[in-house]
Amino acid sequence: MTQTETQRSPAGASQTSSAKQRIARLAFWSIIIGSGVMGLKFIAWWLTGSVALYSDALESIVNVVAAVAAFWAIKVSHKPADMDHQHGHHKAEYFSAVLEGVLIMVAAFLILFEVWRSWGTPMNAEQPWLGLGINGFAAVLNAMWAAALIRVGRAERSPAMVADGHHIMTDVVTSFGVLVGLVAAIATGWQILDPVLAVIVALNILWQGWHVVGSSVDGLMDRAVELDEHMRIRDIISANSKGALEVHDLKTRIAGRATFIEFHLVVNAGMTVGDSHVICDRIEDALKEVIPSVRVIIHVEPDDEAKLPKGTVAVPFA
């Protein structure tokens, strides 16, 4: 039994380097933008004394800390493989996402504590509209940045960036909810809406934090690709395996941006190593065309290792 693994071409390496630089640049700017948004939200809280806006500002602190952690994790995950980490450092981003989820939940408990501490203290209504306007501007800025992070993170398969984007988008949703509620509180004079909104914000981000932690831990457990992706991989193998007899034991796992694919390729026992390698190269090249950062291991076996009855195949070979 032999095995072969993909080797990235110089052009592919150049594209990968460009993607790494773009991800690292976005991660760095997340720290800058997050810090600016945090400052705006604390100004809004200072102008209004609203505990709901204070809860929104507290979550922004988590955003900045999480952005710093994501920047570090992305830098580590882009390091090449070494003797101690021979499969690379791809999973570093999952640790950042787990930390972000934990920090989100910590922020939620801090918000609940502040609600309990300030319950019954009315909101300062001297400059409410200016404070709400500043907070609204910060929310719009956050929404634009979160959309960019999610889009690029998905395209480059960066768990840390996607988690950061989703967290910021959650912040955006809660910010707009808080703004609508506070406008209603000011218009009606129902000051009780302020702490109630803060509690709703806390419970919402607590749920989001739990979701981020759960999805990240799932990634650390070597989760396989989704079913539709698995079928696409199977179809690619099928369309490019002419000359082989059978494919079995197809397994996949995701580690950050990298997708690992492993399967057994059964060929005629009389086929030369060179001919079987041509089939492997064809399959690998086809997989690299559609799946970024793919790592393929193919175990080549003679026909007496086939698992299906003679005359049948595991995939409809072309």
Short mmCIF file of C-alpha atoms in Angstrom, two decimals:
data_model
loop_
_atom_site.label_atom_id
_atom_site.label_comp_id
_atom_site.label_asym_id
_atom_site.label_seq_id
_atom_site.Cartn_x
_atom_site.Cartn_y
_atom_site.Cartn_z
CA MET A 1 0.00 0.00 0.00
CA THR A 2 1.37 3.42 -0.98
CA GLN A 3 0.17 6.89 -0.26
CA THR A 4 0.58 10.30 -1.84
CA GLU A 5 -0.09 13.86 -0.67
CA THR A 6 -0.66 17.16 -2.43
CA GLN A 7 2.15 19.61 -3.03
CA ARG A 8 1.15 23.21 -3.60
CA SER A 9 2.51 24.92 -6.70
CA PRO A 10 4.44 28.23 -6.48
CA ALA A 11 1.39 30.07 -7.87
CA GLY A 12 -0.80 28.47 -5.20
CA ALA A 13 1.73 29.39 -2.53
CA SER A 14 1.63 33.00 -3.71
CA GLN A 15 -2.17 33.05 -3.51
CA THR A 16 -2.03 31.54 -0.01
CA SER A 17 0.49 34.16 1.11
CA SER A 18 -1.75 36.93 -0.21
CA ALA A 19 -4.76 35.48 1.64
CA LYS A 20 -2.75 35.25 4.88
CA GLN A 21 -1.72 38.89 4.59
CA ARG A 22 -5.31 39.97 3.99
CA ILE A 23 -6.61 38.02 7.00
CA ALA A 24 -3.84 39.34 9.26
CA ARG A 25 -4.50 42.90 8.08
CA LEU A 26 -8.23 42.62 8.79
CA ALA A 27 -7.52 41.12 12.21
CA PHE A 28 -5.25 44.08 13.05
CA TRP A 29 -7.86 46.61 11.93
CA SER A 30 -10.45 44.85 14.09
CA ILE A 31 -8.46 45.99 17.11
CA ILE A 32 -8.36 49.59 15.89
CA ILE A 33 -12.04 49.77 14.88
CA GLY A 34 -13.15 47.92 18.02
CA SER A 35 -11.29 50.39 20.20
CA GLY A 36 -12.91 53.33 18.41
CA VAL A 37 -16.39 51.85 18.73
CA MET A 38 -15.78 51.13 22.42
CA GLY A 39 -14.83 54.77 22.99
CA LEU A 40 -17.97 56.02 21.25
CA LYS A 41 -20.21 53.72 23.30
CA PHE A 42 -18.70 54.81 26.59
CA ILE A 43 -19.26 58.45 25.58
CA ALA A 44 -22.90 57.58 24.84
CA TRP A 45 -23.24 55.97 28.28
CA TRP A 46 -21.57 58.96 29.97
CA LEU A 47 -24.01 61.35 28.29
CA THR A 48 -27.12 59.37 29.24
CA GLY A 49 -26.31 57.33 32.36
CA SER A 50 -28.28 54.48 30.76
CA VAL A 51 -27.51 51.06 32.19
CA ALA A 52 -28.56 49.57 28.85
CA LEU A 53 -25.97 51.66 27.02
CA TYR A 54 -23.45 50.75 29.71
CA SER A 55 -24.10 47.08 28.99
CA ASP A 56 -23.56 47.77 25.29
CA ALA A 57 -20.25 49.50 26.08
CA LEU A 58 -19.14 46.60 28.29
CA GLU A 59 -19.61 44.20 25.40
CA SER A 60 -17.36 46.44 23.30
CA ILE A 61 -14.53 45.80 25.77
CA VAL A 62 -14.96 42.10 25.04
CA ASN A 63 -14.86 42.89 21.31
CA VAL A 64 -11.46 44.55 21.67
CA VAL A 65 -9.98 41.78 23.83
CA ALA A 66 -11.37 39.17 21.43
CA ALA A 67 -9.90 41.05 18.45
CA VAL A 68 -6.47 40.99 20.09
CA ALA A 69 -6.81 37.26 20.75
CA ALA A 70 -7.97 36.64 17.17
CA PHE A 71 -5.01 38.61 15.78
CA TRP A 72 -2.60 36.49 17.84
CA ALA A 73 -4.32 33.22 16.87
CA ILE A 74 -4.35 34.08 13.17
CA LYS A 75 -0.63 34.90 13.26
CA VAL A 76 0.07 31.57 14.97
CA SER A 77 -2.18 29.57 12.62
CA HIS A 78 -0.30 30.95 9.60
CA LYS A 79 3.04 29.66 10.85
CA PRO A 80 4.39 26.85 8.65
CA ALA A 81 4.60 23.29 9.92
CA ASP A 82 7.63 22.45 12.05
CA MET A 83 9.08 19.41 13.79
CA ASP A 84 6.77 19.82 16.79
CA HIS A 85 3.66 20.61 14.72
CA GLN A 86 4.12 18.62 11.54
CA HIS A 87 0.53 19.15 10.35
CA GLY A 88 0.71 22.91 10.85
CA HIS A 89 -0.85 25.28 13.40
CA HIS A 90 -4.32 25.57 11.86
CA LYS A 91 -6.24 24.86 15.07
CA ALA A 92 -4.85 27.90 16.89
CA GLU A 93 -7.83 29.93 15.68
CA TYR A 94 -10.25 27.63 17.51
CA PHE A 95 -8.61 28.52 20.83
CA SER A 96 -9.18 32.20 20.07
CA ALA A 97 -12.84 31.53 19.28
CA VAL A 98 -13.28 29.58 22.55
CA LEU A 99 -11.71 32.46 24.49
CA GLU A 100 -14.02 34.92 22.75
CA GLY A 101 -17.06 32.86 23.70
CA VAL A 102 -15.97 32.75 27.35
CA LEU A 103 -15.36 36.51 27.38
CA ILE A 104 -18.81 37.11 25.92
CA MET A 105 -20.37 35.16 28.79
CA VAL A 106 -18.26 37.06 31.34
CA ALA A 107 -19.55 40.33 29.86
CA ALA A 108 -23.11 39.07 30.22
CA PHE A 109 -22.63 38.41 33.94
CA LEU A 110 -21.02 41.84 34.40
CA ILE A 111 -24.05 43.43 32.76
CA LEU A 112 -26.43 41.54 35.05
CA PHE A 113 -24.40 42.66 38.06
CA GLU A 114 -24.59 46.29 36.92
CA VAL A 115 -28.37 46.00 36.45
CA TRP A 116 -28.71 44.67 40.00
CA ARG A 117 -26.42 47.40 41.39
CA SER A 118 -28.15 50.30 39.64
CA TRP A 119 -31.74 49.08 39.77
CA GLY A 120 -34.04 51.99 40.59
CA THR A 121 -31.48 54.66 39.54
CA PRO A 122 -33.12 56.70 36.78
CA MET A 123 -31.40 57.39 33.50
CA ASN A 124 -29.86 60.86 33.07
CA ALA A 125 -32.06 62.45 30.41
CA GLU A 126 -30.12 65.72 29.95
CA GLN A 127 -28.55 64.72 26.63
CA PRO A 128 -30.29 61.47 25.66
CA TRP A 129 -30.59 62.13 21.94
CA LEU A 130 -26.93 63.01 21.49
CA GLY A 131 -25.94 59.85 23.37
CA LEU A 132 -28.31 57.70 21.33
CA GLY A 133 -27.04 59.26 18.11
CA ILE A 134 -23.43 58.48 18.99
CA ASN A 135 -24.35 54.92 19.92
CA GLY A 136 -26.29 54.53 16.66
CA PHE A 137 -23.29 55.68 14.62
CA ALA A 138 -21.09 53.15 16.46
CA ALA A 139 -23.62 50.40 15.68
CA VAL A 140 -23.63 51.22 11.96
CA LEU A 141 -19.82 51.20 11.89
CA ASN A 142 -19.84 47.83 13.67
CA ALA A 143 -22.37 46.37 11.22
CA MET A 144 -20.26 47.28 8.19
CA TRP A 145 -17.12 45.84 9.75
CA ALA A 146 -18.82 42.63 10.96
CA ALA A 147 -20.18 41.94 7.47
CA ALA A 148 -16.67 42.32 6.01
CA LEU A 149 -15.15 39.98 8.62
CA ILE A 150 -17.76 37.27 8.08
CA ARG A 151 -17.46 37.47 4.28
CA VAL A 152 -13.65 37.26 4.23
CA GLY A 153 -13.52 34.76 7.10
CA ARG A 154 -15.80 32.34 5.27
CA ALA A 155 -13.94 32.78 1.99
CA GLU A 156 -10.59 32.08 3.66
CA ARG A 157 -11.92 29.50 6.16
CA SER A 158 -10.79 31.45 9.21
CA PRO A 159 -12.76 30.34 12.33
CA ALA A 160 -11.37 33.17 14.45
CA MET A 161 -12.41 35.82 11.94
CA VAL A 162 -15.87 34.34 11.41
CA ALA A 163 -16.40 34.10 15.19
CA ASP A 164 -15.25 37.69 15.62
CA GLY A 165 -17.61 38.83 12.86
CA HIS A 166 -20.60 36.98 14.32
CA HIS A 167 -19.86 38.35 17.77
CA ILE A 168 -19.72 41.91 16.44
CA MET A 169 -22.93 41.34 14.47
CA THR A 170 -24.61 40.18 17.69
CA ASP A 171 -23.41 43.40 19.26
CA VAL A 172 -24.99 45.31 16.37
CA VAL A 173 -28.36 43.60 16.82
CA THR A 174 -28.40 44.27 20.55
CA SER A 175 -27.29 47.88 19.98
CA PHE A 176 -30.20 48.58 17.65
CA GLY A 177 -32.58 46.82 20.04
CA VAL A 178 -31.30 48.98 22.89
CA LEU A 179 -31.68 52.14 20.82
CA VAL A 180 -35.29 51.34 19.91
CA GLY A 181 -36.11 50.50 23.52
CA LEU A 182 -34.48 53.65 24.91
CA VAL A 183 -36.30 55.83 22.41
CA ALA A 184 -39.52 54.25 23.68
CA ALA A 185 -38.43 54.79 27.30
CA ILE A 186 -37.70 58.48 26.69
CA ALA A 187 -40.93 59.00 24.73
CA THR A 188 -43.17 57.28 27.30
CA GLY A 189 -41.26 58.08 30.49
CA TRP A 190 -41.12 54.38 31.41
CA GLN A 191 -37.65 54.36 32.95
CA ILE A 192 -38.04 50.67 33.86
CA LEU A 193 -37.39 49.85 30.20
CA ASP A 194 -33.72 50.78 30.62
CA PRO A 195 -32.68 48.00 33.07
CA VAL A 196 -35.08 45.54 31.41
CA LEU A 197 -33.34 46.11 28.09
CA ALA A 198 -29.97 45.56 29.77
CA VAL A 199 -31.16 42.19 31.10
CA ILE A 200 -32.37 41.18 27.62
CA VAL A 201 -28.99 42.19 26.15
CA ALA A 202 -27.16 40.13 28.79
CA LEU A 203 -29.25 37.01 28.18
CA ASN A 204 -28.82 37.35 24.42
CA ILE A 205 -25.03 37.62 24.49
CA LEU A 206 -24.88 34.82 27.07
CA TRP A 207 -26.59 32.56 24.54
CA GLN A 208 -24.30 33.77 21.73
CA GLY A 209 -21.22 33.13 23.86
CA TRP A 210 -22.35 29.57 24.56
CA HIS A 211 -22.91 29.03 20.83
CA VAL A 212 -19.42 30.34 19.95
CA VAL A 213 -17.77 28.08 22.54
CA GLY A 214 -19.76 25.04 21.36
CA SER A 215 -18.94 25.49 17.67
CA SER A 216 -15.25 26.09 18.41
CA VAL A 217 -14.94 23.02 20.63
CA ASP A 218 -16.62 21.06 17.85
CA GLY A 219 -13.85 22.22 15.52
CA LEU A 220 -11.18 21.09 17.97
CA MET A 221 -12.78 17.64 17.91
CA ASP A 222 -11.85 17.17 14.20
CA ARG A 223 -15.31 17.66 12.80
CA ALA A 224 -15.89 16.27 9.31
CA VAL A 225 -17.02 18.51 6.44
CA GLU A 226 -20.75 19.09 5.98
CA LEU A 227 -22.74 16.51 4.02
CA ASP A 228 -23.04 18.64 0.88
CA GLU A 229 -19.27 19.26 0.92
CA HIS A 230 -18.66 15.55 1.44
CA MET A 231 -20.79 14.75 -1.62
CA ARG A 232 -18.95 17.36 -3.66
CA ILE A 233 -15.62 15.76 -2.70
CA ARG A 234 -17.00 12.35 -3.64
CA ASP A 235 -18.13 13.66 -7.02
CA ILE A 236 -14.73 15.21 -7.72
CA ILE A 237 -12.99 11.93 -6.91
CA SER A 238 -15.48 10.05 -9.05
CA ALA A 239 -15.00 12.33 -12.06
CA ASN A 240 -11.19 12.12 -11.96
CA SER A 241 -10.49 8.49 -11.01
CA LYS A 242 -10.61 6.87 -14.44
CA GLY A 243 -8.39 3.78 -14.44
CA ALA A 244 -9.08 2.85 -10.79
CA LEU A 245 -11.44 0.13 -9.62
CA GLU A 246 -12.82 1.33 -6.31
CA VAL A 247 -12.70 4.02 -3.68
CA HIS A 248 -13.55 3.31 -0.05
CA ASP A 249 -13.03 4.66 3.49
CA LEU A 250 -13.39 8.31 2.47
CA LYS A 251 -12.76 10.44 5.57
CA THR A 252 -12.53 14.20 6.05
CA ARG A 253 -11.76 16.62 8.84
CA ILE A 254 -11.48 20.38 9.15
CA ALA A 255 -8.73 22.19 11.05
CA GLY A 256 -9.16 25.93 10.68
CA ARG A 257 -8.65 26.82 7.02
CA ALA A 258 -7.27 23.39 6.14
CA THR A 259 -9.42 20.50 4.91
CA PHE A 260 -7.91 17.04 5.27
CA ILE A 261 -9.15 14.32 2.90
CA GLU A 262 -8.12 10.67 3.10
CA PHE A 263 -9.35 7.64 1.16
CA HIS A 264 -8.28 4.27 -0.26
CA LEU A 265 -7.94 3.93 -4.02
CA VAL A 266 -8.09 0.36 -5.38
CA VAL A 267 -6.31 -0.33 -8.68
CA ASN A 268 -5.48 -3.40 -10.72
CA ALA A 269 -2.69 -5.37 -9.04
CA GLY A 270 -0.70 -5.31 -12.27
CA MET A 271 -0.74 -1.51 -12.59
CA THR A 272 2.63 0.18 -12.21
CA VAL A 273 3.37 2.63 -9.43
CA GLY A 274 3.80 5.35 -12.04
CA ASP A 275 0.38 4.75 -13.60
CA SER A 276 -1.37 4.71 -10.22
CA HIS A 277 0.41 7.91 -9.28
CA VAL A 278 -0.94 9.60 -12.41
CA ILE A 279 -4.49 8.85 -11.20
CA CYS A 280 -3.67 10.21 -7.74
CA ASP A 281 -2.19 13.40 -9.20
CA ARG A 282 -5.29 13.92 -11.33
CA ILE A 283 -7.60 13.56 -8.32
CA GLU A 284 -5.44 15.81 -6.14
CA ASP A 285 -5.23 18.56 -8.75
CA ALA A 286 -9.02 18.50 -9.18
CA LEU A 287 -9.57 18.77 -5.42
CA LYS A 288 -7.10 21.67 -5.13
CA GLU A 289 -9.00 23.54 -7.82
CA VAL A 290 -12.17 23.82 -5.73
CA ILE A 291 -11.09 23.40 -2.07
CA PRO A 292 -8.63 25.89 -0.56
CA SER A 293 -5.78 24.66 1.65
CA VAL A 294 -6.62 21.01 0.97
CA ARG A 295 -4.41 18.18 2.25
CA VAL A 296 -5.01 14.87 0.48
CA ILE A 297 -3.73 11.45 1.49
CA ILE A 298 -4.50 8.57 -0.89
CA HIS A 299 -3.75 4.98 0.05
CA VAL A 300 -3.25 2.98 -3.17
CA GLU A 301 -4.22 -0.69 -2.83
CA PRO A 302 -4.30 -3.73 -5.16
CA ASP A 303 -7.61 -5.22 -6.27
CA ASP A 304 -7.53 -7.98 -3.66
CA GLU A 305 -8.10 -5.24 -1.03
CA ALA A 306 -11.42 -4.23 -2.59
CA LYS A 307 -14.34 -4.19 -0.16
CA LEU A 308 -17.15 -4.47 -2.69
CA PRO A 309 -18.09 -7.54 -4.71
CA LYS A 310 -16.11 -7.91 -7.91
CA GLY A 311 -17.64 -5.91 -10.74
CA THR A 312 -19.11 -3.19 -8.55
CA VAL A 313 -17.63 0.19 -7.56
CA ALA A 314 -17.99 2.54 -4.60
CA VAL A 315 -18.43 5.57 -6.83
CA PRO A 316 -19.58 5.80 -10.48
CA PHE A 317 -16.17 6.24 -12.10
CA ALA A 318 -16.06 8.15 -15.39
#
